[in-house]
CSV table of C-alpha atoms in Angstrom, one decimal:
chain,number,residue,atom,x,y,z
M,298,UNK,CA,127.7,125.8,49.0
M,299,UNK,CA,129.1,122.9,50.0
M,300,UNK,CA,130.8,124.0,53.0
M,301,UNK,CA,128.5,125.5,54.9
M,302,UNK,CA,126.7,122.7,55.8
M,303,UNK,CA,130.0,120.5,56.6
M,304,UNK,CA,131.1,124.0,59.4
M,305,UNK,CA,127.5,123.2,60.7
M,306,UNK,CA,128.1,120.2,61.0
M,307,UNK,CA,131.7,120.7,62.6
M,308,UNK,CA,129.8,123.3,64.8
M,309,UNK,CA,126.9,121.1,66.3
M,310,UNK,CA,129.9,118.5,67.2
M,311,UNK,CA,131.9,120.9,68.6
M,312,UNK,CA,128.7,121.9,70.9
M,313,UNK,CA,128.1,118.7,71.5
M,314,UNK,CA,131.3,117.6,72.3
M,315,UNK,CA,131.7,120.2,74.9
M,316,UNK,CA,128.0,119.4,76.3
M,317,UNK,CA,129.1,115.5,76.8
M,318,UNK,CA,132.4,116.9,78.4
M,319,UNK,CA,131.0,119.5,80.6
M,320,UNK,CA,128.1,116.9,81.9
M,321,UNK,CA,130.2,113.8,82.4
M,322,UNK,CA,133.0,115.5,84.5
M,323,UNK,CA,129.9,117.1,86.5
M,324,UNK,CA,128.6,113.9,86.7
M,325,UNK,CA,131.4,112.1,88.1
M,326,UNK,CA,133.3,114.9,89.9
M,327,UNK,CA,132.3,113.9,93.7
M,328,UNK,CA,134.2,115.3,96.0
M,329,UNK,CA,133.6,119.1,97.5
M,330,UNK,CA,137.4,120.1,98.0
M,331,UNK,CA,139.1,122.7,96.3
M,332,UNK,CA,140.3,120.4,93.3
M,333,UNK,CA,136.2,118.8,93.2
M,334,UNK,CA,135.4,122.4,92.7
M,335,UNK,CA,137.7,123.6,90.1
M,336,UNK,CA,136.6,120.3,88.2
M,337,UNK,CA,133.1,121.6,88.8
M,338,UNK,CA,134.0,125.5,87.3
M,339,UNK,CA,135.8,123.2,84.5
M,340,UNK,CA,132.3,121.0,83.6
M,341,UNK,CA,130.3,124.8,83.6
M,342,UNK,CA,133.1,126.3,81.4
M,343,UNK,CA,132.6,123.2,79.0
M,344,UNK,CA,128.8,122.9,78.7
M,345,UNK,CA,127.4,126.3,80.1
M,346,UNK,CA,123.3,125.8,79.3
M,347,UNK,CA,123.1,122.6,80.7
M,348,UNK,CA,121.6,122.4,84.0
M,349,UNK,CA,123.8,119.7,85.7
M,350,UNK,CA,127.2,121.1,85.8
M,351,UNK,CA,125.7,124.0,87.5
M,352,UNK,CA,123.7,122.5,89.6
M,353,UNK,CA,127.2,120.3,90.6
M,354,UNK,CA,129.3,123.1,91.1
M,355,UNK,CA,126.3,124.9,93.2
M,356,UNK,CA,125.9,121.8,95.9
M,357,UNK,CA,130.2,122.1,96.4
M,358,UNK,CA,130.2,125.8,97.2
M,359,UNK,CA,126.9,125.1,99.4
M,360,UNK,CA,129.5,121.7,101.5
M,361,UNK,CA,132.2,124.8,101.7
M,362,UNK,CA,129.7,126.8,103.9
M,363,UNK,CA,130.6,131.2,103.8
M,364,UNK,CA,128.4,133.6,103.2
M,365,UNK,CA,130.4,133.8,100.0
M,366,UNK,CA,129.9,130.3,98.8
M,367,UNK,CA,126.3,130.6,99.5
M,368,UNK,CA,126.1,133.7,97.3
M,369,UNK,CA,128.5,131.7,94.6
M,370,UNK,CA,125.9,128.7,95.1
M,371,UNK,CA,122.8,130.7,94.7
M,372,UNK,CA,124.1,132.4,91.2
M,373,UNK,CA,125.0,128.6,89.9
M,374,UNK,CA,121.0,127.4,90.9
M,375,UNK,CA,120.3,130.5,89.5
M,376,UNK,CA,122.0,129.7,85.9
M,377,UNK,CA,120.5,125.6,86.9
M,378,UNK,CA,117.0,127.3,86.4
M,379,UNK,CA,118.0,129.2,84.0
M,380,UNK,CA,119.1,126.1,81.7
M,381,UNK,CA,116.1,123.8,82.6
M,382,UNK,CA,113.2,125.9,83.8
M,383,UNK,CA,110.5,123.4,84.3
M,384,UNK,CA,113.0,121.3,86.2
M,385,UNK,CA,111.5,121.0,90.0
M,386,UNK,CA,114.5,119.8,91.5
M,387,UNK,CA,116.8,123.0,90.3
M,388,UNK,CA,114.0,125.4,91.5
M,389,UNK,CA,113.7,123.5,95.2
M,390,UNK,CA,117.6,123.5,95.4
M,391,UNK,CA,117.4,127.4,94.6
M,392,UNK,CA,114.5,127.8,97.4
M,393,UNK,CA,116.5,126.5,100.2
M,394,UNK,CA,119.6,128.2,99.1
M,395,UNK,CA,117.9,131.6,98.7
M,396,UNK,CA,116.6,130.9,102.2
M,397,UNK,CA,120.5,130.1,103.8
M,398,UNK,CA,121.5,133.0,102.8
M,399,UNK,CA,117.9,135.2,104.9
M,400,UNK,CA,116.2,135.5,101.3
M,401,UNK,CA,113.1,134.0,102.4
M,402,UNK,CA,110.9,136.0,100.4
M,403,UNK,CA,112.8,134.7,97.2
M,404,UNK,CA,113.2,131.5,98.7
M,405,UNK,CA,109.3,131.0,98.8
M,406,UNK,CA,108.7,132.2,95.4
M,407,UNK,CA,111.2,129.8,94.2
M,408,UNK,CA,110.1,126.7,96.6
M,409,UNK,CA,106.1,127.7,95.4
M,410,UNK,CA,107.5,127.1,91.7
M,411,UNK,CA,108.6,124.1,92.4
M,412,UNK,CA,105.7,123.0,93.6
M,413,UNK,CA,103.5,123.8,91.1
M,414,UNK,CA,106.4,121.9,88.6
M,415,UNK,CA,105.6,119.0,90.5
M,416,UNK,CA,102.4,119.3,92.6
M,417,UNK,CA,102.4,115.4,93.3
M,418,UNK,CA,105.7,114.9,94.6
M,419,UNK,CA,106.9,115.0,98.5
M,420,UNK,CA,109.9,117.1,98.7
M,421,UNK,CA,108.8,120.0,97.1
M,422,UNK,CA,105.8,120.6,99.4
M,423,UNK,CA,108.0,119.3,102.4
M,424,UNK,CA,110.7,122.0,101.7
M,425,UNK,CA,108.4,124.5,100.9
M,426,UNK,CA,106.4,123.4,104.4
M,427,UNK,CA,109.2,124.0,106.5
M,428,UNK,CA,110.0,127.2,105.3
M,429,UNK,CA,107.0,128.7,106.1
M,430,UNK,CA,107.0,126.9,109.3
M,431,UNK,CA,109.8,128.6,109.9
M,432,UNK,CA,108.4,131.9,109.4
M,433,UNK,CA,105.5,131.0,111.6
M,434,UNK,CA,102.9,130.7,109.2
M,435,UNK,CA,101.7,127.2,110.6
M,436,UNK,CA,98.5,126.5,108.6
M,437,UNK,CA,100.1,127.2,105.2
M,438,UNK,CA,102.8,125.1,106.7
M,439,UNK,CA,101.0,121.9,107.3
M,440,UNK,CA,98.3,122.7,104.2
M,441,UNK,CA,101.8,121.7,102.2
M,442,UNK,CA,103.3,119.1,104.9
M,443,UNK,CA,99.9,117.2,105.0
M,444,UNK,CA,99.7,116.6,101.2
M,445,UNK,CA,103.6,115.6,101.0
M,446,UNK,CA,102.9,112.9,103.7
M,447,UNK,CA,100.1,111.8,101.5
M,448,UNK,CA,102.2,111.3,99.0
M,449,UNK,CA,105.3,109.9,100.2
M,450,UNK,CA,104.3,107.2,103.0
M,451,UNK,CA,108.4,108.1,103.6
M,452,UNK,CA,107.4,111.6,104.4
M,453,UNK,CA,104.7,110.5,107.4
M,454,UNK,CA,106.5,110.3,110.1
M,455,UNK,CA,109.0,113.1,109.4
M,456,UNK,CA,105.4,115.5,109.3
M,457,UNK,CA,103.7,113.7,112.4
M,458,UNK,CA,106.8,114.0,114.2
M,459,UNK,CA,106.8,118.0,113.6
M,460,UNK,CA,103.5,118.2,114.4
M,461,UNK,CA,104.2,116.4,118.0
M,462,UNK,CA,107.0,119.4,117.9
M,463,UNK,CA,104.1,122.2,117.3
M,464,UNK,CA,101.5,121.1,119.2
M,465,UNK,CA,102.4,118.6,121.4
M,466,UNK,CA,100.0,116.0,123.0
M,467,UNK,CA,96.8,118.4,121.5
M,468,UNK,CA,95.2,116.1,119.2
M,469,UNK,CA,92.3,119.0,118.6
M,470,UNK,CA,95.1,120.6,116.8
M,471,UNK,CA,96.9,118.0,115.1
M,472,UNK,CA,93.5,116.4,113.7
M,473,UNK,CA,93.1,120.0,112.3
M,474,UNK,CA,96.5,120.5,110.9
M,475,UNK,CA,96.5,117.0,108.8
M,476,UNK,CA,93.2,117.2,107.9
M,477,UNK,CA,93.4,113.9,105.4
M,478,UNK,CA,91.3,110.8,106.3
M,479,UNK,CA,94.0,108.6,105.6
M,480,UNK,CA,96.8,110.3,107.2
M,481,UNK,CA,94.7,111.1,111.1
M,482,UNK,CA,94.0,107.0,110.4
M,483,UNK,CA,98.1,106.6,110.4
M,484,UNK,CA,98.8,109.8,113.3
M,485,UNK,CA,95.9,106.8,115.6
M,486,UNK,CA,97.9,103.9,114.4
M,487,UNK,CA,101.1,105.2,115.6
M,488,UNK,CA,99.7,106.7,118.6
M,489,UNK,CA,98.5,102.7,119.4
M,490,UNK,CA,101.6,101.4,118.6
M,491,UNK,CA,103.2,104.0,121.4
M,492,UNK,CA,100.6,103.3,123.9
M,493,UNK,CA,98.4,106.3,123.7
M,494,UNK,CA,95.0,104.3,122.9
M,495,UNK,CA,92.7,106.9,124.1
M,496,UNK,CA,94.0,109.6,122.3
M,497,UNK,CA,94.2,107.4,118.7
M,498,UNK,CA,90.6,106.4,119.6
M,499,UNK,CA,89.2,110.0,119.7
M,500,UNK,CA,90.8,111.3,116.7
M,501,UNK,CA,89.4,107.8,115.1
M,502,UNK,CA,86.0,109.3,116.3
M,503,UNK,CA,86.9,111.9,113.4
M,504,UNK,CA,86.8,110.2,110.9
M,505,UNK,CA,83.8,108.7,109.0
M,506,UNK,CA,82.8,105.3,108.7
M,507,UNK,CA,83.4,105.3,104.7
M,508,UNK,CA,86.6,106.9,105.3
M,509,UNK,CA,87.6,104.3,107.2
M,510,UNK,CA,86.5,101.5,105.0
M,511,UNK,CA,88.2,103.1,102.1
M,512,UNK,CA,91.4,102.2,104.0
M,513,UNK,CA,90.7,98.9,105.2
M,514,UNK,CA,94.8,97.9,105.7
M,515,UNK,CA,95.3,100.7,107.8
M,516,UNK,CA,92.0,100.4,109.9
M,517,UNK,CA,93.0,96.3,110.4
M,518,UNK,CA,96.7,96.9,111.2
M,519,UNK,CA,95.1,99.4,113.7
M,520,UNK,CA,92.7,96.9,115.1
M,521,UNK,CA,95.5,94.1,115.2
M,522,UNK,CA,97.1,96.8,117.4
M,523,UNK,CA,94.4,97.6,119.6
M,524,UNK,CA,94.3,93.7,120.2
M,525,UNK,CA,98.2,93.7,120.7
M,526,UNK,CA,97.6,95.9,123.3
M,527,UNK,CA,94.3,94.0,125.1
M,528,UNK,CA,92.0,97.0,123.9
M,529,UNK,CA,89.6,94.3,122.8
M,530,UNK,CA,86.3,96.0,122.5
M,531,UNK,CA,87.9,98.9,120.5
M,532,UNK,CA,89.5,96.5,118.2
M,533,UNK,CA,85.7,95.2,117.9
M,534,UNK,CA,84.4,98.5,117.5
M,535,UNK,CA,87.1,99.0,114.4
M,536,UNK,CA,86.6,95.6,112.9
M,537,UNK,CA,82.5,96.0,112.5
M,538,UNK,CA,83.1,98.7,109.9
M,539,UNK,CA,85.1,96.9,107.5
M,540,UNK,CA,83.7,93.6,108.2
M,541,UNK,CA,81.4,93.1,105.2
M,542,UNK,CA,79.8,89.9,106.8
M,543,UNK,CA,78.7,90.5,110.4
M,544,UNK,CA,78.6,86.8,111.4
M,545,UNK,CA,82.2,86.8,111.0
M,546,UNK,CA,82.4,88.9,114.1
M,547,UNK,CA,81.6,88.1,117.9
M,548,UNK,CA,79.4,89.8,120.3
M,549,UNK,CA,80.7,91.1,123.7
M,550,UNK,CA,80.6,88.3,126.3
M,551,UNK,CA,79.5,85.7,123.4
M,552,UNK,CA,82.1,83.2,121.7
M,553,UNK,CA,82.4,83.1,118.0
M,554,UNK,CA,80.8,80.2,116.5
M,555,UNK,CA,80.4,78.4,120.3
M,556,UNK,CA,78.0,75.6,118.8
M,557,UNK,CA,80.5,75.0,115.8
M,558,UNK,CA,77.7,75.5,113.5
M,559,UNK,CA,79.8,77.3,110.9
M,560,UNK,CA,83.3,76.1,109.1
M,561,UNK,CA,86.2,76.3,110.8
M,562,UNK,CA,89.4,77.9,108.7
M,563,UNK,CA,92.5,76.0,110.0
M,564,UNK,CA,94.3,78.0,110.7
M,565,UNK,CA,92.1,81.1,110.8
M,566,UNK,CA,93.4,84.5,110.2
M,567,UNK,CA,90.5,86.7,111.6
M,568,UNK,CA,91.0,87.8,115.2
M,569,UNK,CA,88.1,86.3,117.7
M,570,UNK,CA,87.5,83.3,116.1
M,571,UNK,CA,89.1,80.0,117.2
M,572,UNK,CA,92.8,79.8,116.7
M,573,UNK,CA,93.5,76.1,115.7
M,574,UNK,CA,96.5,74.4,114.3
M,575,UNK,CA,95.7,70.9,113.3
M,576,UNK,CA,98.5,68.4,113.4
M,577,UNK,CA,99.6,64.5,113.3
M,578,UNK,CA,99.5,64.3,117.4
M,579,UNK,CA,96.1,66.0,117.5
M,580,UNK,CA,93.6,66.4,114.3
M,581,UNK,CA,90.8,69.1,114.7
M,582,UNK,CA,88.0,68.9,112.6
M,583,UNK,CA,84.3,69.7,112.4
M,584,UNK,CA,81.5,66.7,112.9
M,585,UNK,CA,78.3,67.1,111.9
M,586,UNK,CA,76.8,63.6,112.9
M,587,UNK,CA,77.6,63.9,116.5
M,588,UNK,CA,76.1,67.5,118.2
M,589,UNK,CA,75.0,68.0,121.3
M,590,UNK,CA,72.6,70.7,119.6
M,591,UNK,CA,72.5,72.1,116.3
M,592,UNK,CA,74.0,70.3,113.6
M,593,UNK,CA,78.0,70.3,114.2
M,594,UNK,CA,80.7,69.7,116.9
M,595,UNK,CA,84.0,70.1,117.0
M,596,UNK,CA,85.8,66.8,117.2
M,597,UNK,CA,89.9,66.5,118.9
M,598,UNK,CA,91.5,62.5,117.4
M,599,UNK,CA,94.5,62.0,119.6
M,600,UNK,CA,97.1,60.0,118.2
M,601,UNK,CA,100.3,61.0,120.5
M,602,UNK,CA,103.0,58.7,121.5
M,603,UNK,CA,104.7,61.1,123.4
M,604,UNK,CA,104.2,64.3,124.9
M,605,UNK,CA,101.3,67.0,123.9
M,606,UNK,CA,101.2,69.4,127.1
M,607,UNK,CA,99.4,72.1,125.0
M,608,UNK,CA,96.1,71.4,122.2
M,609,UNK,CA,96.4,74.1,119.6
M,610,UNK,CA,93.1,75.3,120.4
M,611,UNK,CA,92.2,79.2,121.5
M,612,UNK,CA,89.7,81.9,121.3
M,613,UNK,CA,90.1,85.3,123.0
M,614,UNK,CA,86.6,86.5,124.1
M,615,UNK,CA,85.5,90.1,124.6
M,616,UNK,CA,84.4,90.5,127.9
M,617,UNK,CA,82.9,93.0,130.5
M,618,UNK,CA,85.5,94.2,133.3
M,619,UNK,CA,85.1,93.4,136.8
M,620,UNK,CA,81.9,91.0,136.3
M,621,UNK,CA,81.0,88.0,137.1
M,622,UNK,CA,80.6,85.1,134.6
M,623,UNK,CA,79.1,81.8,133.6
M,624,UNK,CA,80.7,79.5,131.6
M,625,UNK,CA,79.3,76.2,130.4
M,626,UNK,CA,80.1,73.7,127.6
M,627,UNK,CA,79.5,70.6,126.9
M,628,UNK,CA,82.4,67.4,126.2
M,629,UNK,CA,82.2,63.6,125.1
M,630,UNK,CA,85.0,61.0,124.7
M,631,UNK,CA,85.5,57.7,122.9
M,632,UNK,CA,88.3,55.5,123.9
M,633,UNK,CA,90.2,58.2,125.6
M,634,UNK,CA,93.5,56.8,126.7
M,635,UNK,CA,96.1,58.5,128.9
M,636,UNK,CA,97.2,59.2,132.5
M,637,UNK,CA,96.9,63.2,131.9
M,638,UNK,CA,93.3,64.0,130.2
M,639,UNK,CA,92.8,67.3,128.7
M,640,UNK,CA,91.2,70.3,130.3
M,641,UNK,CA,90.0,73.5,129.6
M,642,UNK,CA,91.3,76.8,131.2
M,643,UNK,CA,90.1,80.6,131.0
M,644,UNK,CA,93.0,83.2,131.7
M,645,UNK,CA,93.9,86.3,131.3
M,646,UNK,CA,94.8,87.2,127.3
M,647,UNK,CA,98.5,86.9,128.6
M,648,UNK,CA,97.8,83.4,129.3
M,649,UNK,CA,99.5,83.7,132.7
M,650,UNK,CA,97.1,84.6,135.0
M,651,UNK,CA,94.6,81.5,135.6
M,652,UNK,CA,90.5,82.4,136.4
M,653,UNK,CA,89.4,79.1,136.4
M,654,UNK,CA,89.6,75.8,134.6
M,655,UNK,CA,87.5,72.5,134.1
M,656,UNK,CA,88.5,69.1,135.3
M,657,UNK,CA,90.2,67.0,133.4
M,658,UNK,CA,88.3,65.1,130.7
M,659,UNK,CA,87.1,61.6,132.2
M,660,UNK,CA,88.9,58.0,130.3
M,661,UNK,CA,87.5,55.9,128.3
M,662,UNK,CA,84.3,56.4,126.9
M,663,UNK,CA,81.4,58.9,127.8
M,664,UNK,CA,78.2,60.7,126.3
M,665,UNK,CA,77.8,64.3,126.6
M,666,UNK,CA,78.1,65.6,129.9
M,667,UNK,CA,77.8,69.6,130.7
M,668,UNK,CA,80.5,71.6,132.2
M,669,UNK,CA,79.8,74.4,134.5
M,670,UNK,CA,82.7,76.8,136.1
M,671,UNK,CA,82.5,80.7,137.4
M,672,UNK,CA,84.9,83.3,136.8
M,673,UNK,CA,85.4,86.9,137.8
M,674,UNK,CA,87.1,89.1,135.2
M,675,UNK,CA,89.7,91.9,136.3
M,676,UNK,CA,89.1,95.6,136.3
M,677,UNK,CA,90.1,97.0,133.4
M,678,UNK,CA,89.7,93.7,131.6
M,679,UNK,CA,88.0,93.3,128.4
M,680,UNK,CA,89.2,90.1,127.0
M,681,UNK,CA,89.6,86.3,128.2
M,682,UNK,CA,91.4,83.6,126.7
M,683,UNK,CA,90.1,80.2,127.0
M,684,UNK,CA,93.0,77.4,126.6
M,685,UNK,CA,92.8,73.4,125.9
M,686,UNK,CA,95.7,71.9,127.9
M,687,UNK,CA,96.9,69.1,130.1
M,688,UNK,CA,98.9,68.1,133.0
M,689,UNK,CA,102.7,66.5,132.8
M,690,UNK,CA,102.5,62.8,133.6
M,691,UNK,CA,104.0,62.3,137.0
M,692,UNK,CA,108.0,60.5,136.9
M,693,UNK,CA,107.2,57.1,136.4
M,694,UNK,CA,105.2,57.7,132.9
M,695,UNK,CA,107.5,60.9,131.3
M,696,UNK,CA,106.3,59.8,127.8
M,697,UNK,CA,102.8,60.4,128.9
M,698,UNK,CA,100.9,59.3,125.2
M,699,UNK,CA,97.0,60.0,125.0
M,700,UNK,CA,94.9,58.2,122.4
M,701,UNK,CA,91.6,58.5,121.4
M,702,UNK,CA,88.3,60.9,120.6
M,703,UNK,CA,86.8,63.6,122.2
M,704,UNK,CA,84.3,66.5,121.7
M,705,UNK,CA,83.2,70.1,122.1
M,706,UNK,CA,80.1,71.8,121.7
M,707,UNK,CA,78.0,74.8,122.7
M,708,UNK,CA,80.3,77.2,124.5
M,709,UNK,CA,78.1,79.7,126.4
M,710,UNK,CA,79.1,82.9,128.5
M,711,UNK,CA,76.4,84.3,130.7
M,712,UNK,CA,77.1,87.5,132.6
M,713,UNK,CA,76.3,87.2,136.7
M,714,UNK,CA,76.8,90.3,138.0
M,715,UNK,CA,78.8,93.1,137.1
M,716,UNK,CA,78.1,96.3,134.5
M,717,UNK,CA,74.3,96.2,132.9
M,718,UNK,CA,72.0,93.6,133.2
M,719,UNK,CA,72.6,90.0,133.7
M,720,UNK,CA,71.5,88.0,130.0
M,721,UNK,CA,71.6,84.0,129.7
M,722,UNK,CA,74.4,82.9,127.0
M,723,UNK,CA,73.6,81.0,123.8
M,724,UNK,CA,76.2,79.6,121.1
M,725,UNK,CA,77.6,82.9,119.5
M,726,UNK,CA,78.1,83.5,115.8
């Protein structure tokens, strides 16, 4: 009585010792040549109900490609299956064998399995996708490609570059075929990002307002693009459905927070507000006990020795194209010291392309004075960007230092002529 349960003992390490054989020269046998395969045959011999070896030897008759390794590689995923059935990975390699060798309708069946093994993961669904692509059946197709891009963000471009493939430039078709909020958001994003604005915009249109504030990162990184590409009032457009707090955001032809009556984030991440970068040389901050109306200001110390031809001070302002503008602010200086005094400048968004600019500030020391200048934006321009700058001392003073106190207040655009109605500026949000 004794000895039977020693043999079984002797019998499960027997089984188990040729298990651990079989899998760890499957396992470490890389190499698809004739000896890689025969090392392969060896690990099934050793340990045939486990999954791996076959699945080994399967993958090496596949690299040696005949008609008769693809038969040979089918009957190892077969045996693969066979060991581990609820294994997704052994029925997928099966499905796209099956298929090599013109047994689609196999193939599918095997592929489908796989699926519903693992009906959250990519590749399944992306293997499965292209084979009935392949056989033409396009809506199944992209009912499985659209649900592996949404969940693999790997797997995105690989399906929005098929469907460019299928349908082309027809974003009718495309919006249909990947019918997922989140994944027509992605299809605009990259169509932004390659220059086709009008065609993101409309498929953008698609998609609902909550959709689109349910994915906020993807509807800001397309905004941030829309901006990249001086789309400016689209950008706006985007931004005012995620925005939670609607003062945060400017008007067309208005200035965010022109009277300086909110804080001031330095330095402020949110497009369309004022883009300042306070430093030693020239110290930004708010003052609320010297306003030309309202109750701040914003205040400029200058404490340069030596050269500051640009003031870290911008806003890009959504505009009307081809129109006619007004544009007034008010300035005041303390002890302003320097041969080169700032000024103000509105360009282009490029910064290159000058529409007018203000004098330079006046020395010394002087109340509030008003600043009056007219512009006329360019067609197909939708943004301005107004610029706090100065002038290179001449030779003799190369150094050029500036010392002293100066201030801004109620920056105002009012619309002369141009598209719609002419409407008198007042200090923006």
């Amino acid at each position: 009585m004794l000895l039977l349960p020693a043999i079984l003992a002797l019998t499960g390490a027997w089984f188990a010792m040729r298990w651990y054989v079989g899998d760890t020269i499957a396992e470490y046998t890389s190499t698809p040549d004739a000896d890689g395969i025969e090392m392969a045959r060896m690990a099934t011999r050793w340990a045939p109900g486990d999954a791996l070896p076959h699945w080994r030897l399967a993958f090496f008759e596949e690299k040696n490609f005949s008609p008769e390794n693809l038969a040979a590689a089918v009957r190892e995923y077969e045996l693969a299956v066979q060991a581990e059935p609820y294994d997704f990975r052994y029925w997928m390699e099966l499905g796209r064998a099956l298929e090599a060798t013109g047994d689609t309708t196999n193939g599918e069946k095997a592929l489908r399995r796989a699926v519903e093994l693992a009906p959250s993961y990519s590749h399944p669904r992306w293997q499965y996708g292209n084979l009935l692509l392949r056989q033409g059946r396009v809506d199944d197709a992209f009912a499985q490609l659209s649900r592996a891009a949404e969940a693999d963000e790997q797997m995105q471009a690989p399906v929005f570059g098929l469907a460019s493939q299928v349908f082309g430039d027809d974003t009718d078709k495309i919006v249909r075929a990947l019918p997922s909020p989140s994944l027509r958001l992605q299809i605009a994003l990259n169509l932004i990002k390659s220059g086709k604005s009008d065609d993101a915009l409309r498929i953008v249109r698609t998609i609902s307002r909550s959709d689109r504030q349910s994915n906020r990162e993807v509807t800001e990184e397309m905004a941030k693009s829309l901006i990249d590409n001086h789309q400016f009032r689209a950008a706006l457009a985007l931004l005012s459905e995620i925005e939670p707090d609607a003062n945060q955001l400017p008007e067309t032809g208005h200035f965010w927070n022109g009277g300086f009556e909110m804080p001031l984030a330095l330095p402020d991440p949110k497009p369309f507000h004022w883009m300042i970068e306070s430093r030693t040389q020239a110290q930004f901050t708010l003052d609320d006990a010297r306003a030309h109306s309202g109750r701040g200001s914003l205040r400029i110390v200058f404490k340069s020795p030596g050269k500051l031809e640009s003031i870290p001070i911008t806003q890009t302002v959504i505009v009307e194209p081809d129109t006619q503008y007004k544009f007034q602010f008010y300035e005041r200086t303390e002890a302003l010291t320097s041969a080169s005094t700032p000024f103000v400048v509105v360009s282009d968004t490029s910064g290159h392309d000058k529409l007018t600019s203000s004098a330079p500030l006046p020395s010394g020391t002087t109340d509030w004075q008003p600043v009056t200048l007219t512009f006329k934006t360019m067609p197909k321009q939708d943004g301005i960007l107004i610029g706090f700058y100065r002038n290179p001392c001449d030779e003799r003073e190369p150094i050029c230092p500036i010392y002293g106190t100066v201030w801004y207040d109620d920056f105002t655009l009012q619309r002369i002529s141009g598209p719609g109605s002419a409407k008198p500026g007042a200090p923006s949000r």
